[in-house]
CSV table of C-alpha atoms in Angstrom, one decimal:
chain,number,residue,atom,x,y,z
A,194,TRP,CA,-0.3,0.2,0.0
A,195,GLN,CA,1.3,3.6,-1.1
A,196,ILE,CA,-0.1,6.2,1.6
A,197,THR,CA,0.6,9.7,0.4
A,198,THR,CA,-1.1,13.4,2.5
A,199,SER,CA,-1.8,16.4,0.6
A,200,PRO,CA,-0.5,18.7,1.3
A,201,ALA,CA,2.3,16.4,0.6
A,202,THR,CA,4.2,16.3,4.5
A,203,SER,CA,4.4,12.5,3.8
A,204,THR,CA,4.4,9.3,1.6
A,205,GLN,CA,5.1,6.2,3.6
A,206,LEU,CA,4.9,2.4,1.9
A,207,VAL,CA,2.9,-0.2,3.9
A,208,ASP,CA,3.1,-3.5,3.6
A,209,GLU,CA,0.0,-5.3,3.4
A,210,ILE,CA,-0.2,-7.8,6.2
A,211,ALA,CA,-1.0,-11.2,5.1
A,212,GLY,CA,-4.5,-12.5,6.2
A,213,ALA,CA,-5.7,-8.9,7.9
A,214,ALA,CA,-8.3,-7.9,6.2
A,215,THR,CA,-7.5,-4.0,7.2
A,216,ALA,CA,-4.4,-2.2,7.6
A,217,SER,CA,-3.4,0.5,9.2
A,218,SER,CA,0.0,2.4,9.3
A,219,GLU,CA,0.5,6.2,11.6
A,220,LEU,CA,1.2,9.4,10.3
A,221,THR,CA,3.5,11.5,11.1
A,222,GLY,CA,5.4,15.1,9.9
A,223,LEU,CA,1.9,16.5,10.2
A,224,THR,CA,1.1,20.0,11.2
A,225,SER,CA,-1.9,21.0,14.3
A,226,GLY,CA,-4.9,22.9,12.6
A,227,THR,CA,-3.7,22.3,8.5
A,228,THR,CA,-6.4,20.4,6.7
A,229,TYR,CA,-4.5,16.9,5.0
A,230,THR,CA,-6.4,14.4,2.4
A,231,VAL,CA,-5.4,11.3,2.3
A,232,ALA,CA,-5.0,8.6,-0.1
A,233,VAL,CA,-4.5,5.3,-0.8
A,234,ALA,CA,-3.4,2.9,-3.7
A,235,ALA,CA,-2.3,-0.5,-3.7
A,236,VAL,CA,1.4,-1.4,-4.8
A,237,GLY,CA,2.0,-4.2,-7.0
A,238,VAL,CA,5.2,-6.9,-7.3
A,239,ALA,CA,6.4,-5.0,-9.6
A,240,GLY,CA,5.5,-1.8,-8.6
A,241,ARG,CA,2.3,-0.6,-10.6
A,242,MET,CA,-0.3,0.9,-8.5
A,243,GLY,CA,-3.8,-0.1,-8.5
A,244,VAL,CA,-7.1,2.1,-7.4
A,245,THR,CA,-6.5,4.8,-5.3
A,246,GLY,CA,-9.1,5.6,-2.5
A,247,THR,CA,-9.0,9.4,-1.1
A,248,SER,CA,-10.1,10.4,2.6
A,249,ASN,CA,-12.0,13.6,2.8
A,250,ALA,CA,-10.6,16.9,3.9
A,251,VAL,CA,-9.4,15.9,7.4
A,252,THR,CA,-8.5,19.4,9.5
A,253,LEU,CA,-6.2,18.4,12.9
A,254,PRO,CA,-7.1,20.2,16.0
A,255,VAL,CA,-4.9,22.3,17.2
A,256,ALA,CA,-3.9,22.4,21.4
A,257,PRO,CA,-4.8,24.9,23.7
A,258,ASP,CA,-1.5,27.0,24.9
A,259,PRO,CA,-0.2,25.8,27.8
A,260,ILE,CA,-1.6,27.9,31.0
A,261,THR,CA,2.3,29.4,32.2
A,262,ASP,CA,0.6,32.2,35.6
A,263,LEU,CA,-1.3,29.2,37.7
A,264,GLY,CA,-0.9,30.6,41.5
A,265,ILE,CA,-2.8,31.4,44.8
A,266,VAL,CA,-5.1,34.0,44.0
A,267,SER,CA,-6.3,35.3,47.8
A,268,THR,CA,-6.6,32.5,51.0
A,269,ARG,CA,-9.1,32.9,53.5
A,270,PRO,CA,-9.6,30.8,56.4
A,271,SER,CA,-10.8,27.2,55.1
A,272,ARG,CA,-10.8,28.3,52.3
A,273,VAL,CA,-7.4,28.8,48.9
A,274,THR,CA,-8.9,30.3,45.2
A,275,ILE,CA,-6.6,30.3,42.4
A,276,GLY,CA,-6.1,31.8,39.5
A,277,TRP,CA,-5.0,31.6,36.1
A,278,THR,CA,-4.7,33.8,32.6
A,279,ALA,CA,-7.2,32.2,29.6
A,280,VAL,CA,-5.3,30.7,26.9
A,281,ALA,CA,-5.7,30.7,23.1
A,282,ASN,CA,-7.9,27.6,21.8
A,283,ALA,CA,-9.4,26.9,25.3
A,284,ALA,CA,-12.8,26.5,25.7
A,285,THR,CA,-12.8,25.6,28.7
A,286,TYR,CA,-10.7,24.5,31.4
A,287,GLU,CA,-10.2,21.0,33.5
A,288,VAL,CA,-9.8,21.7,37.1
A,289,ASP,CA,-8.8,19.2,39.6
A,290,ARG,CA,-8.5,20.2,43.3
A,291,GLY,CA,-6.4,17.2,44.0
A,292,ASN,CA,-8.5,16.8,47.3
A,293,GLY,CA,-10.5,13.4,46.5
A,294,SER,CA,-13.1,15.3,44.8
A,295,ALA,CA,-13.4,14.9,41.1
A,296,PRO,CA,-12.5,17.4,38.3
A,297,THR,CA,-15.1,19.6,37.0
A,298,GLN,CA,-15.2,21.4,33.6
A,299,GLN,CA,-15.3,24.7,33.7
A,300,THR,CA,-15.1,28.1,31.9
A,301,THR,CA,-14.0,30.7,34.3
A,302,THR,CA,-10.0,31.2,35.3
A,303,ARG,CA,-10.5,30.9,39.1
A,304,VAL,CA,-11.6,28.7,41.3
A,305,ILE,CA,-11.7,28.4,45.2
A,306,LEU,CA,-10.6,25.6,47.3
A,307,THR,CA,-11.4,24.0,49.7
A,308,GLY,CA,-10.4,20.4,52.3
A,309,PRO,CA,-11.2,18.6,53.7
A,310,GLU,CA,-8.8,18.3,55.8
A,311,TYR,CA,-7.3,20.9,57.5
A,312,TYR,CA,-3.2,21.8,56.7
A,313,THR,CA,-2.9,19.0,54.9
A,314,MET,CA,-0.8,19.7,51.8
A,315,TYR,CA,-2.7,19.1,47.9
A,316,THR,CA,-1.8,19.3,44.6
A,317,ALA,CA,-4.8,20.4,42.1
A,318,SER,CA,-4.2,20.8,38.7
A,319,VAL,CA,-5.6,22.9,35.8
A,320,THR,CA,-5.9,21.4,32.1
A,321,PRO,CA,-7.2,23.7,29.1
A,322,ILE,CA,-9.2,21.9,26.8
A,323,GLY,CA,-9.9,22.8,23.5
A,324,ALA,CA,-13.5,23.3,21.8
A,325,ASP,CA,-13.1,19.8,20.1
A,326,GLY,CA,-11.7,18.1,23.4
A,327,THR,CA,-7.7,18.5,22.5
A,328,ARG,CA,-6.0,18.8,26.0
A,329,GLY,CA,-3.5,20.8,26.7
A,330,PRO,CA,-0.4,20.5,28.9
A,331,THR,CA,-1.6,20.2,32.7
A,332,ALA,CA,-0.5,22.9,35.4
A,333,THR,CA,-0.8,22.5,38.9
A,334,VAL,CA,-0.1,24.4,42.4
A,335,ASP,CA,-0.1,23.1,45.3
A,336,TYR,CA,-1.5,24.3,48.7
A,337,TRP,CA,-2.9,23.9,51.8
A,338,ILE,CA,-6.1,25.1,53.7
A,339,GLU,CA,-6.2,26.8,56.9
A,340,ASP,CA,-8.2,25.5,59.9
A,341,PRO,CA,-10.8,28.6,60.6
A,342,VAL,CA,-10.8,28.3,64.5
A,343,ASP,CA,-7.1,28.3,64.5
A,344,THR,CA,-6.8,32.3,63.4
A,345,CYS,CA,-6.5,34.5,64.7
A,346,VAL,CA,-9.9,36.9,64.5
A,347,LEU,CA,-12.3,35.2,66.6
A,348,PRO,CA,-15.8,36.8,65.8
A,349,PRO,CA,-18.0,38.2,67.1
A,350,TYR,CA,-15.3,39.4,69.3
A,351,LYS,CA,-12.7,40.5,66.5
A,352,GLN,CA,-10.4,39.6,68.3
A,353,ILE,CA,-6.9,39.8,66.9
A,354,CYS,CA,-4.0,37.4,68.3
A,355,PRO,CA,-0.2,39.3,68.6
């Protein structure tokens, strides 16, 4: 089999797999965001080409840019807020709080994180996801939650510890 792409970035000869009803090949050297068609032709023993089949045009997905500034925005007793700047090609963000809760999808760039355990180190991760589901690189930040009872401001007296 001969497999070619258009625009022409690769031509690959693939040997027929004996006894197999189908053959497959991984195309390499392709560029994200480029539209390709793929043509497959049978190659005979003497190198003669048989009938060629051509795919519909397919545009390769573009992965979202990486998040480069994930960090802690604010801290309060019993919660921490993390944030980042929106990145190109991201439609949503998958946030894993790292505290045992299930990851969530969101479109905002701020998240309030809570326990369940006070003074335990957690690692939150944020992954940008494109509209087509393509995932960008994951960014992480470490955080811990302070116990509201241990703080120096105790309502209703507004007492401040020295």
